[in-house]
JSON list of C-alpha atoms in Angstrom, two decimals:
[
{"chain": "U", "resi": 1, "resn": "MET", "atom": "CA", "xyz": [-32.69, 0.81, -8.50]},
{"chain": "U", "resi": 2, "resn": "LYS", "atom": "CA", "xyz": [-31.42, 1.93, -5.05]},
{"chain": "U", "resi": 3, "resn": "ARG", "atom": "CA", "xyz": [-33.39, -0.99, -3.52]},
{"chain": "U", "resi": 4, "resn": "GLU", "atom": "CA", "xyz": [-31.66, -3.40, -5.80]},
{"chain": "U", "resi": 5, "resn": "THR", "atom": "CA", "xyz": [-28.37, -1.95, -5.02]},
{"chain": "U", "resi": 6, "resn": "ARG", "atom": "CA", "xyz": [-28.98, -2.26, -1.37]},
{"chain": "U", "resi": 7, "resn": "GLN", "atom": "CA", "xyz": [-29.99, -5.90, -1.65]},
{"chain": "U", "resi": 8, "resn": "SER", "atom": "CA", "xyz": [-27.07, -6.64, -3.87]},
{"chain": "U", "resi": 9, "resn": "GLY", "atom": "CA", "xyz": [-24.69, -5.11, -1.18]},
{"chain": "U", "resi": 10, "resn": "SER", "atom": "CA", "xyz": [-26.38, -7.05, 1.54]},
{"chain": "U", "resi": 11, "resn": "ARG", "atom": "CA", "xyz": [-25.92, -10.33, -0.36]},
{"chain": "U", "resi": 12, "resn": "GLY", "atom": "CA", "xyz": [-22.37, -9.39, -1.04]},
{"chain": "U", "resi": 13, "resn": "ARG", "atom": "CA", "xyz": [-21.69, -8.94, 2.62]},
{"chain": "U", "resi": 14, "resn": "GLU", "atom": "CA", "xyz": [-23.40, -12.22, 3.47]},
{"chain": "U", "resi": 15, "resn": "GLN", "atom": "CA", "xyz": [-21.33, -14.16, 0.92]},
{"chain": "U", "resi": 16, "resn": "ALA", "atom": "CA", "xyz": [-18.09, -12.57, 2.29]},
{"chain": "U", "resi": 17, "resn": "ALA", "atom": "CA", "xyz": [-19.17, -13.53, 5.81]},
{"chain": "U", "resi": 18, "resn": "GLU", "atom": "CA", "xyz": [-19.86, -17.01, 4.72]},
{"chain": "U", "resi": 19, "resn": "ARG", "atom": "CA", "xyz": [-16.51, -17.44, 2.91]},
{"chain": "U", "resi": 20, "resn": "ALA", "atom": "CA", "xyz": [-14.71, -16.00, 5.97]},
{"chain": "U", "resi": 21, "resn": "CYS", "atom": "CA", "xyz": [-16.63, -18.52, 8.17]},
{"chain": "U", "resi": 22, "resn": "ILE", "atom": "CA", "xyz": [-15.42, -21.33, 6.15]},
{"chain": "U", "resi": 23, "resn": "ILE", "atom": "CA", "xyz": [-11.81, -20.19, 6.18]},
{"chain": "U", "resi": 24, "resn": "ASP", "atom": "CA", "xyz": [-11.82, -19.66, 9.96]},
{"chain": "U", "resi": 25, "resn": "ALA", "atom": "CA", "xyz": [-13.36, -23.03, 10.56]},
{"chain": "U", "resi": 26, "resn": "ALA", "atom": "CA", "xyz": [-10.63, -24.68, 8.29]},
{"chain": "U", "resi": 27, "resn": "TYR", "atom": "CA", "xyz": [-7.97, -23.04, 10.50]},
{"chain": "U", "resi": 28, "resn": "ARG", "atom": "CA", "xyz": [-9.56, -24.34, 13.61]},
{"chain": "U", "resi": 29, "resn": "VAL", "atom": "CA", "xyz": [-9.98, -27.96, 12.21]},
{"chain": "U", "resi": 30, "resn": "LEU", "atom": "CA", "xyz": [-6.34, -28.01, 10.95]},
{"chain": "U", "resi": 31, "resn": "ALA", "atom": "CA", "xyz": [-4.94, -26.53, 14.15]},
{"chain": "U", "resi": 32, "resn": "ALA", "atom": "CA", "xyz": [-6.89, -29.24, 16.15]},
{"chain": "U", "resi": 33, "resn": "SER", "atom": "CA", "xyz": [-5.40, -32.05, 14.03]},
{"chain": "U", "resi": 34, "resn": "GLU", "atom": "CA", "xyz": [-1.92, -30.26, 14.03]},
{"chain": "U", "resi": 35, "resn": "GLY", "atom": "CA", "xyz": [-2.15, -29.90, 10.29]},
{"chain": "U", "resi": 36, "resn": "ALA", "atom": "CA", "xyz": [-2.33, -33.74, 9.65]},
{"chain": "U", "resi": 37, "resn": "SER", "atom": "CA", "xyz": [-5.80, -34.03, 8.20]},
{"chain": "U", "resi": 38, "resn": "ALA", "atom": "CA", "xyz": [-9.06, -32.22, 7.61]},
{"chain": "U", "resi": 39, "resn": "SER", "atom": "CA", "xyz": [-11.89, -33.11, 5.22]},
{"chain": "U", "resi": 40, "resn": "VAL", "atom": "CA", "xyz": [-14.42, -30.76, 3.67]},
{"chain": "U", "resi": 41, "resn": "GLY", "atom": "CA", "xyz": [-17.00, -32.46, 5.78]},
{"chain": "U", "resi": 42, "resn": "ASP", "atom": "CA", "xyz": [-15.03, -31.75, 8.99]},
{"chain": "U", "resi": 43, "resn": "ILE", "atom": "CA", "xyz": [-14.59, -28.07, 8.07]},
{"chain": "U", "resi": 44, "resn": "LEU", "atom": "CA", "xyz": [-18.28, -27.65, 7.23]},
{"chain": "U", "resi": 45, "resn": "ALA", "atom": "CA", "xyz": [-19.37, -29.33, 10.39]},
{"chain": "U", "resi": 46, "resn": "GLU", "atom": "CA", "xyz": [-17.20, -26.82, 12.34]},
{"chain": "U", "resi": 47, "resn": "ALA", "atom": "CA", "xyz": [-18.64, -23.98, 10.37]},
{"chain": "U", "resi": 48, "resn": "GLY", "atom": "CA", "xyz": [-22.13, -25.15, 10.69]},
{"chain": "U", "resi": 49, "resn": "LEU", "atom": "CA", "xyz": [-22.71, -24.70, 6.84]},
{"chain": "U", "resi": 50, "resn": "SER", "atom": "CA", "xyz": [-23.78, -27.07, 4.04]},
{"chain": "U", "resi": 51, "resn": "THR", "atom": "CA", "xyz": [-21.78, -28.66, 1.14]},
{"chain": "U", "resi": 52, "resn": "ARG", "atom": "CA", "xyz": [-23.64, -26.15, -1.17]},
{"chain": "U", "resi": 53, "resn": "ALA", "atom": "CA", "xyz": [-22.23, -23.22, 0.76]},
{"chain": "U", "resi": 54, "resn": "PHE", "atom": "CA", "xyz": [-18.70, -24.63, 0.45]},
{"chain": "U", "resi": 55, "resn": "TYR", "atom": "CA", "xyz": [-18.91, -24.85, -3.38]},
{"chain": "U", "resi": 56, "resn": "ARG", "atom": "CA", "xyz": [-20.33, -21.47, -3.64]},
{"chain": "U", "resi": 57, "resn": "HIS", "atom": "CA", "xyz": [-16.87, -20.21, -2.77]},
{"chain": "U", "resi": 58, "resn": "PHE", "atom": "CA", "xyz": [-14.29, -23.04, -3.48]},
{"chain": "U", "resi": 59, "resn": "GLY", "atom": "CA", "xyz": [-14.00, -25.53, -6.26]},
{"chain": "U", "resi": 60, "resn": "SER", "atom": "CA", "xyz": [-12.10, -27.88, -3.94]},
{"chain": "U", "resi": 61, "resn": "LYS", "atom": "CA", "xyz": [-10.29, -28.27, -0.59]},
{"chain": "U", "resi": 62, "resn": "ASP", "atom": "CA", "xyz": [-7.13, -27.20, -2.44]},
{"chain": "U", "resi": 63, "resn": "ASP", "atom": "CA", "xyz": [-8.72, -23.95, -3.54]},
{"chain": "U", "resi": 64, "resn": "LEU", "atom": "CA", "xyz": [-9.65, -23.34, 0.11]},
{"chain": "U", "resi": 65, "resn": "VAL", "atom": "CA", "xyz": [-6.14, -23.95, 1.36]},
{"chain": "U", "resi": 66, "resn": "LEU", "atom": "CA", "xyz": [-4.75, -21.50, -1.23]},
{"chain": "U", "resi": 67, "resn": "ALA", "atom": "CA", "xyz": [-7.28, -18.82, -0.21]},
{"chain": "U", "resi": 68, "resn": "MET", "atom": "CA", "xyz": [-6.24, -19.28, 3.35]},
{"chain": "U", "resi": 69, "resn": "PHE", "atom": "CA", "xyz": [-2.62, -18.91, 2.46]},
{"chain": "U", "resi": 70, "resn": "ARG", "atom": "CA", "xyz": [-3.29, -15.93, 0.21]},
{"chain": "U", "resi": 71, "resn": "ARG", "atom": "CA", "xyz": [-5.32, -14.12, 2.76]},
{"chain": "U", "resi": 72, "resn": "ASP", "atom": "CA", "xyz": [-2.62, -14.46, 5.40]},
{"chain": "U", "resi": 73, "resn": "THR", "atom": "CA", "xyz": [0.32, -13.52, 3.33]},
{"chain": "U", "resi": 74, "resn": "ASP", "atom": "CA", "xyz": [-1.47, -10.56, 1.65]},
{"chain": "U", "resi": 75, "resn": "ARG", "atom": "CA", "xyz": [-2.69, -9.29, 5.18]},
{"chain": "U", "resi": 76, "resn": "VAL", "atom": "CA", "xyz": [1.04, -9.65, 6.51]},
{"chain": "U", "resi": 77, "resn": "MET", "atom": "CA", "xyz": [2.32, -7.90, 3.41]},
{"chain": "U", "resi": 78, "resn": "ALA", "atom": "CA", "xyz": [0.02, -4.92, 3.77]},
{"chain": "U", "resi": 79, "resn": "GLU", "atom": "CA", "xyz": [0.99, -4.54, 7.38]},
{"chain": "U", "resi": 80, "resn": "LEU", "atom": "CA", "xyz": [4.71, -4.58, 6.60]},
{"chain": "U", "resi": 81, "resn": "GLN", "atom": "CA", "xyz": [4.26, -2.17, 3.69]},
{"chain": "U", "resi": 82, "resn": "SER", "atom": "CA", "xyz": [2.38, 0.24, 5.92]},
{"chain": "U", "resi": 83, "resn": "SER", "atom": "CA", "xyz": [5.03, 0.19, 8.50]},
{"chain": "U", "resi": 84, "resn": "ILE", "atom": "CA", "xyz": [7.79, 0.53, 5.94]},
{"chain": "U", "resi": 85, "resn": "ALA", "atom": "CA", "xyz": [6.05, 3.52, 4.26]},
{"chain": "U", "resi": 86, "resn": "SER", "atom": "CA", "xyz": [6.35, 5.60, 7.47]},
{"chain": "U", "resi": 87, "resn": "ALA", "atom": "CA", "xyz": [9.96, 4.80, 8.13]},
{"chain": "U", "resi": 88, "resn": "PRO", "atom": "CA", "xyz": [12.08, 7.88, 8.22]},
{"chain": "U", "resi": 89, "resn": "THR", "atom": "CA", "xyz": [15.10, 6.25, 6.50]},
{"chain": "U", "resi": 90, "resn": "PRO", "atom": "CA", "xyz": [15.91, 3.24, 4.26]},
{"chain": "U", "resi": 91, "resn": "GLU", "atom": "CA", "xyz": [17.91, 1.71, 7.21]},
{"chain": "U", "resi": 92, "resn": "ASP", "atom": "CA", "xyz": [14.88, 1.96, 9.38]},
{"chain": "U", "resi": 93, "resn": "ALA", "atom": "CA", "xyz": [12.59, 0.58, 6.63]},
{"chain": "U", "resi": 94, "resn": "LEU", "atom": "CA", "xyz": [14.74, -2.43, 6.20]},
{"chain": "U", "resi": 95, "resn": "ARG", "atom": "CA", "xyz": [14.79, -3.13, 9.97]},
{"chain": "U", "resi": 96, "resn": "ARG", "atom": "CA", "xyz": [10.95, -2.74, 10.13]},
{"chain": "U", "resi": 97, "resn": "PHE", "atom": "CA", "xyz": [10.69, -5.44, 7.43]},
{"chain": "U", "resi": 98, "resn": "VAL", "atom": "CA", "xyz": [13.04, -7.85, 9.21]},
{"chain": "U", "resi": 99, "resn": "ASP", "atom": "CA", "xyz": [11.52, -7.11, 12.70]},
{"chain": "U", "resi": 100, "resn": "GLY", "atom": "CA", "xyz": [8.03, -7.42, 11.41]},
{"chain": "U", "resi": 101, "resn": "THR", "atom": "CA", "xyz": [8.61, -10.73, 9.63]},
{"chain": "U", "resi": 102, "resn": "LEU", "atom": "CA", "xyz": [10.50, -12.45, 12.44]},
{"chain": "U", "resi": 103, "resn": "HIS", "atom": "CA", "xyz": [8.12, -11.33, 15.16]},
{"chain": "U", "resi": 104, "resn": "LEU", "atom": "CA", "xyz": [5.31, -13.26, 13.32]},
{"chain": "U", "resi": 105, "resn": "ALA", "atom": "CA", "xyz": [7.07, -16.33, 14.88]},
{"chain": "U", "resi": 106, "resn": "ALA", "atom": "CA", "xyz": [6.93, -14.82, 18.37]},
{"chain": "U", "resi": 107, "resn": "ASP", "atom": "CA", "xyz": [3.21, -14.05, 18.34]},
{"chain": "U", "resi": 108, "resn": "ARG", "atom": "CA", "xyz": [1.47, -17.20, 19.70]},
{"chain": "U", "resi": 109, "resn": "ARG", "atom": "CA", "xyz": [-1.72, -16.72, 17.53]},
{"chain": "U", "resi": 110, "resn": "ARG", "atom": "CA", "xyz": [0.05, -15.83, 14.41]},
{"chain": "U", "resi": 111, "resn": "ARG", "atom": "CA", "xyz": [2.65, -18.62, 14.93]},
{"chain": "U", "resi": 112, "resn": "GLN", "atom": "CA", "xyz": [-0.11, -21.20, 15.05]},
{"chain": "U", "resi": 113, "resn": "ARG", "atom": "CA", "xyz": [-1.47, -19.95, 11.73]},
{"chain": "U", "resi": 114, "resn": "VAL", "atom": "CA", "xyz": [2.03, -20.28, 10.24]},
{"chain": "U", "resi": 115, "resn": "LEU", "atom": "CA", "xyz": [2.21, -23.85, 11.52]},
{"chain": "U", "resi": 116, "resn": "VAL", "atom": "CA", "xyz": [-1.09, -24.63, 9.91]},
{"chain": "U", "resi": 117, "resn": "MET", "atom": "CA", "xyz": [-0.20, -23.21, 6.58]},
{"chain": "U", "resi": 118, "resn": "THR", "atom": "CA", "xyz": [3.19, -25.00, 6.53]},
{"chain": "U", "resi": 119, "resn": "SER", "atom": "CA", "xyz": [1.75, -28.32, 7.57]},
{"chain": "U", "resi": 120, "resn": "GLU", "atom": "CA", "xyz": [1.93, -31.43, 5.43]},
{"chain": "U", "resi": 121, "resn": "GLN", "atom": "CA", "xyz": [-1.80, -31.11, 4.71]},
{"chain": "U", "resi": 122, "resn": "ALA", "atom": "CA", "xyz": [-1.48, -27.59, 3.46]},
{"chain": "U", "resi": 123, "resn": "MET", "atom": "CA", "xyz": [1.68, -28.09, 1.43]},
{"chain": "U", "resi": 124, "resn": "ARG", "atom": "CA", "xyz": [0.09, -30.95, -0.43]},
{"chain": "U", "resi": 125, "resn": "ALA", "atom": "CA", "xyz": [-2.51, -28.50, -1.88]},
{"chain": "U", "resi": 126, "resn": "ARG", "atom": "CA", "xyz": [-2.30, -28.21, -5.76]},
{"chain": "U", "resi": 127, "resn": "GLY", "atom": "CA", "xyz": [-0.92, -24.74, -6.41]},
{"chain": "U", "resi": 128, "resn": "TYR", "atom": "CA", "xyz": [0.80, -24.25, -3.02]},
{"chain": "U", "resi": 129, "resn": "ALA", "atom": "CA", "xyz": [4.28, -23.94, -4.31]},
{"chain": "U", "resi": 130, "resn": "ALA", "atom": "CA", "xyz": [3.27, -21.33, -6.97]},
{"chain": "U", "resi": 131, "resn": "GLU", "atom": "CA", "xyz": [1.40, -19.36, -4.25]},
{"chain": "U", "resi": 132, "resn": "ARG", "atom": "CA", "xyz": [4.36, -19.51, -1.95]},
{"chain": "U", "resi": 133, "resn": "THR", "atom": "CA", "xyz": [6.60, -18.31, -4.78]},
{"chain": "U", "resi": 134, "resn": "ARG", "atom": "CA", "xyz": [4.18, -15.37, -5.39]},
{"chain": "U", "resi": 135, "resn": "SER", "atom": "CA", "xyz": [4.39, -14.42, -1.82]},
{"chain": "U", "resi": 136, "resn": "GLN", "atom": "CA", "xyz": [8.18, -14.54, -1.84]},
{"chain": "U", "resi": 137, "resn": "VAL", "atom": "CA", "xyz": [8.49, -12.53, -5.01]},
{"chain": "U", "resi": 138, "resn": "GLY", "atom": "CA", "xyz": [6.26, -9.81, -3.39]},
{"chain": "U", "resi": 139, "resn": "GLN", "atom": "CA", "xyz": [8.49, -9.60, -0.39]},
{"chain": "U", "resi": 140, "resn": "GLU", "atom": "CA", "xyz": [11.60, -9.34, -2.48]},
{"chain": "U", "resi": 141, "resn": "ALA", "atom": "CA", "xyz": [10.11, -6.52, -4.60]},
{"chain": "U", "resi": 142, "resn": "VAL", "atom": "CA", "xyz": [9.26, -4.59, -1.40]},
{"chain": "U", "resi": 143, "resn": "VAL", "atom": "CA", "xyz": [12.93, -5.00, -0.12]},
{"chain": "U", "resi": 144, "resn": "ALA", "atom": "CA", "xyz": [14.33, -4.21, -3.53]},
{"chain": "U", "resi": 145, "resn": "LEU", "atom": "CA", "xyz": [12.54, -0.88, -3.50]},
{"chain": "U", "resi": 146, "resn": "VAL", "atom": "CA", "xyz": [13.91, -0.15, -0.09]},
{"chain": "U", "resi": 147, "resn": "LEU", "atom": "CA", "xyz": [17.40, -0.88, -1.27]},
{"chain": "U", "resi": 148, "resn": "GLU", "atom": "CA", "xyz": [16.99, 1.24, -4.46]},
{"chain": "U", "resi": 149, "resn": "GLN", "atom": "CA", "xyz": [15.93, 4.23, -2.43]},
{"chain": "U", "resi": 150, "resn": "GLY", "atom": "CA", "xyz": [18.80, 3.71, -0.07]},
{"chain": "U", "resi": 151, "resn": "ARG", "atom": "CA", "xyz": [21.38, 3.45, -2.94]},
{"chain": "U", "resi": 152, "resn": "GLU", "atom": "CA", "xyz": [19.98, 6.60, -4.57]},
{"chain": "U", "resi": 153, "resn": "GLY", "atom": "CA", "xyz": [20.14, 8.43, -1.28]},
{"chain": "U", "resi": 154, "resn": "GLY", "atom": "CA", "xyz": [23.58, 7.14, -0.32]},
{"chain": "U", "resi": 155, "resn": "ALA", "atom": "CA", "xyz": [22.49, 5.11, 2.61]},
{"chain": "U", "resi": 156, "resn": "PHE", "atom": "CA", "xyz": [23.36, 1.79, 0.88]},
{"chain": "U", "resi": 157, "resn": "PRO", "atom": "CA", "xyz": [26.42, 2.53, -1.28]},
{"chain": "U", "resi": 158, "resn": "TRP", "atom": "CA", "xyz": [27.22, -1.13, -1.97]},
{"chain": "U", "resi": 159, "resn": "ALA", "atom": "CA", "xyz": [23.80, -2.04, -3.18]},
{"chain": "U", "resi": 160, "resn": "LYS", "atom": "CA", "xyz": [25.00, -2.45, -6.71]},
{"chain": "U", "resi": 161, "resn": "ASP", "atom": "CA", "xyz": [22.07, -4.74, -7.74]},
{"chain": "U", "resi": 162, "resn": "PRO", "atom": "CA", "xyz": [18.98, -4.10, -5.47]},
{"chain": "U", "resi": 163, "resn": "GLY", "atom": "CA", "xyz": [17.09, -6.97, -6.97]},
{"chain": "U", "resi": 164, "resn": "ALA", "atom": "CA", "xyz": [19.63, -9.63, -6.35]},
{"chain": "U", "resi": 165, "resn": "ASP", "atom": "CA", "xyz": [20.62, -8.02, -2.91]},
{"chain": "U", "resi": 166, "resn": "ALA", "atom": "CA", "xyz": [16.96, -8.18, -1.91]},
{"chain": "U", "resi": 167, "resn": "ARG", "atom": "CA", "xyz": [16.74, -11.93, -2.88]},
{"chain": "U", "resi": 168, "resn": "ALA", "atom": "CA", "xyz": [19.79, -12.67, -0.71]},
{"chain": "U", "resi": 169, "resn": "ILE", "atom": "CA", "xyz": [18.34, -10.67, 2.19]},
{"chain": "U", "resi": 170, "resn": "CYS", "atom": "CA", "xyz": [14.89, -12.30, 1.96]},
{"chain": "U", "resi": 171, "resn": "ALA", "atom": "CA", "xyz": [16.47, -15.67, 1.88]},
{"chain": "U", "resi": 172, "resn": "LEU", "atom": "CA", "xyz": [18.32, -14.92, 5.11]},
{"chain": "U", "resi": 173, "resn": "VAL", "atom": "CA", "xyz": [15.15, -13.70, 6.74]},
{"chain": "U", "resi": 174, "resn": "ARG", "atom": "CA", "xyz": [13.25, -16.79, 5.61]},
{"chain": "U", "resi": 175, "resn": "GLN", "atom": "CA", "xyz": [15.92, -19.10, 7.09]},
{"chain": "U", "resi": 176, "resn": "ALA", "atom": "CA", "xyz": [15.80, -17.12, 10.40]},
{"chain": "U", "resi": 177, "resn": "PHE", "atom": "CA", "xyz": [12.14, -17.27, 10.31]},
{"chain": "U", "resi": 178, "resn": "ASP", "atom": "CA", "xyz": [11.97, -21.04, 9.76]},
{"chain": "U", "resi": 179, "resn": "GLU", "atom": "CA", "xyz": [14.36, -21.66, 12.62]},
{"chain": "U", "resi": 180, "resn": "GLN", "atom": "CA", "xyz": [12.21, -19.62, 14.92]},
{"chain": "U", "resi": 181, "resn": "ILE", "atom": "CA", "xyz": [9.07, -21.51, 13.79]},
{"chain": "U", "resi": 182, "resn": "SER", "atom": "CA", "xyz": [10.67, -24.94, 13.98]},
{"chain": "U", "resi": 183, "resn": "GLY", "atom": "CA", "xyz": [12.16, -24.23, 17.31]},
{"chain": "U", "resi": 184, "resn": "ALA", "atom": "CA", "xyz": [15.70, -24.80, 16.04]},
{"chain": "U", "resi": 185, "resn": "ALA", "atom": "CA", "xyz": [16.89, -21.19, 16.75]},
{"chain": "U", "resi": 186, "resn": "ASN", "atom": "CA", "xyz": [19.06, -20.68, 19.99]},
{"chain": "U", "resi": 187, "resn": "VAL", "atom": "CA", "xyz": [18.17, -17.02, 20.14]},
{"chain": "U", "resi": 188, "resn": "SER", "atom": "CA", "xyz": [14.98, -15.01, 20.47]},
{"chain": "U", "resi": 189, "resn": "ALA", "atom": "CA", "xyz": [13.05, -13.47, 17.54]},
{"chain": "U", "resi": 190, "resn": "GLN", "atom": "CA", "xyz": [14.39, -10.13, 18.45]},
{"chain": "U", "resi": 191, "resn": "GLU", "atom": "CA", "xyz": [17.96, -11.36, 18.55]},
{"chain": "U", "resi": 192, "resn": "SER", "atom": "CA", "xyz": [17.65, -13.19, 15.30]},
{"chain": "U", "resi": 193, "resn": "ALA", "atom": "CA", "xyz": [16.21, -9.97, 13.68]},
{"chain": "U", "resi": 194, "resn": "ASP", "atom": "CA", "xyz": [19.06, -7.85, 15.08]},
{"chain": "U", "resi": 195, "resn": "ARG", "atom": "CA", "xyz": [21.55, -10.23, 13.67]},
{"chain": "U", "resi": 196, "resn": "VAL", "atom": "CA", "xyz": [20.12, -10.30, 10.11]},
{"chain": "U", "resi": 197, "resn": "VAL", "atom": "CA", "xyz": [19.73, -6.42, 10.11]},
{"chain": "U", "resi": 198, "resn": "ASP", "atom": "CA", "xyz": [23.37, -5.96, 11.33]},
{"chain": "U", "resi": 199, "resn": "PHE", "atom": "CA", "xyz": [24.65, -8.41, 8.59]},
{"chain": "U", "resi": 200, "resn": "ALA", "atom": "CA", "xyz": [22.40, -6.75, 5.90]},
{"chain": "U", "resi": 201, "resn": "LEU", "atom": "CA", "xyz": [23.38, -3.26, 6.71]},
{"chain": "U", "resi": 202, "resn": "ARG", "atom": "CA", "xyz": [27.11, -4.09, 6.82]},
{"chain": "U", "resi": 203, "resn": "ALA", "atom": "CA", "xyz": [26.79, -5.83, 3.44]},
{"chain": "U", "resi": 204, "resn": "LEU", "atom": "CA", "xyz": [25.05, -2.77, 1.99]},
{"chain": "U", "resi": 205, "resn": "GLY", "atom": "CA", "xyz": [27.77, -0.43, 3.23]},
{"chain": "U", "resi": 206, "resn": "ALA", "atom": "CA", "xyz": [25.61, 1.40, 5.77]},
{"chain": "U", "resi": 207, "resn": "SER", "atom": "CA", "xyz": [27.55, 3.58, 8.23]},
{"chain": "U", "resi": 208, "resn": "PRO", "atom": "CA", "xyz": [28.01, 1.98, 11.72]},
{"chain": "U", "resi": 209, "resn": "GLY", "atom": "CA", "xyz": [26.56, 5.24, 13.20]},
{"chain": "U", "resi": 210, "resn": "GLY", "atom": "CA", "xyz": [23.42, 4.77, 11.32]},
{"chain": "U", "resi": 211, "resn": "THR", "atom": "CA", "xyz": [23.03, 1.14, 12.43]},
{"chain": "U", "resi": 212, "resn": "ASP", "atom": "CA", "xyz": [23.45, 2.17, 16.07]},
{"chain": "U", "resi": 213, "resn": "ALA", "atom": "CA", "xyz": [20.98, 4.96, 15.71]},
{"chain": "U", "resi": 214, "resn": "ILE", "atom": "CA", "xyz": [18.38, 2.79, 14.24]},
{"chain": "U", "resi": 215, "resn": "THR", "atom": "CA", "xyz": [18.77, 0.08, 16.81]},
{"chain": "U", "resi": 216, "resn": "ALA", "atom": "CA", "xyz": [18.30, 2.72, 19.65]},
{"chain": "U", "resi": 217, "resn": "ALA", "atom": "CA", "xyz": [15.28, 4.26, 17.91]},
{"chain": "U", "resi": 218, "resn": "ARG", "atom": "CA", "xyz": [13.56, 0.89, 16.89]},
{"chain": "U", "resi": 219, "resn": "PRO", "atom": "CA", "xyz": [9.85, 1.79, 16.35]},
{"chain": "U", "resi": 220, "resn": "GLU", "atom": "CA", "xyz": [7.04, 0.09, 18.20]},
{"chain": "U", "resi": 221, "resn": "ARG", "atom": "CA", "xyz": [5.56, -2.90, 16.12]},
{"chain": "U", "resi": 222, "resn": "ALA", "atom": "CA", "xyz": [2.06, -2.75, 14.98]},
{"chain": "U", "resi": 223, "resn": "GLU", "atom": "CA", "xyz": [-0.26, -4.74, 17.28]},
{"chain": "U", "resi": 224, "resn": "SER", "atom": "CA", "xyz": [-1.25, -7.02, 14.47]},
{"chain": "U", "resi": 225, "resn": "LEU", "atom": "CA", "xyz": [2.22, -8.14, 13.55]}
]
């Protein structure tokens, strides 16, 4: 029984490695074509794997694109939640969310991945819109919890409807993020984050002193963000 368990565990690791190899190869192929085109054959040639290997993990190229999108968004959300969880105040938690999100556009490697996953080829994948909505809803839920905690503790006295307020703040963050990614922004990612946070805290009724203190004590971002 133990031998069978070990063999099963080994196969599982091999399968996970094979799946990751295909996803990583897809990123490289799409990045090389600037998101314009990538066939299953191109991706498998880059990965050095067979068609059989591809269909062990994905039913179609669309399924692969969605898996890529989901892996990246889930990883980013986990990093943001970890950073937020250690924030000493709701104000600081909100800043960490905004800072962490906008600085994805400032990191060269992760900016490239965002460009791949927002390319024409990726957005044509069946189910892409639903997957993007899932990610946005998850972000809004995280921010809503921060706002609810801030309202209960008195940090955000004007947060009458945390859910609606979270949707508004996340929409503002997404707009700022899109401007950074597209190159349309006329300020840095940090300046953009500061503007969003300043506006959000004023809208939530946070005290000016609290805003200044948070800005001065901004935490270091995680290396992976």
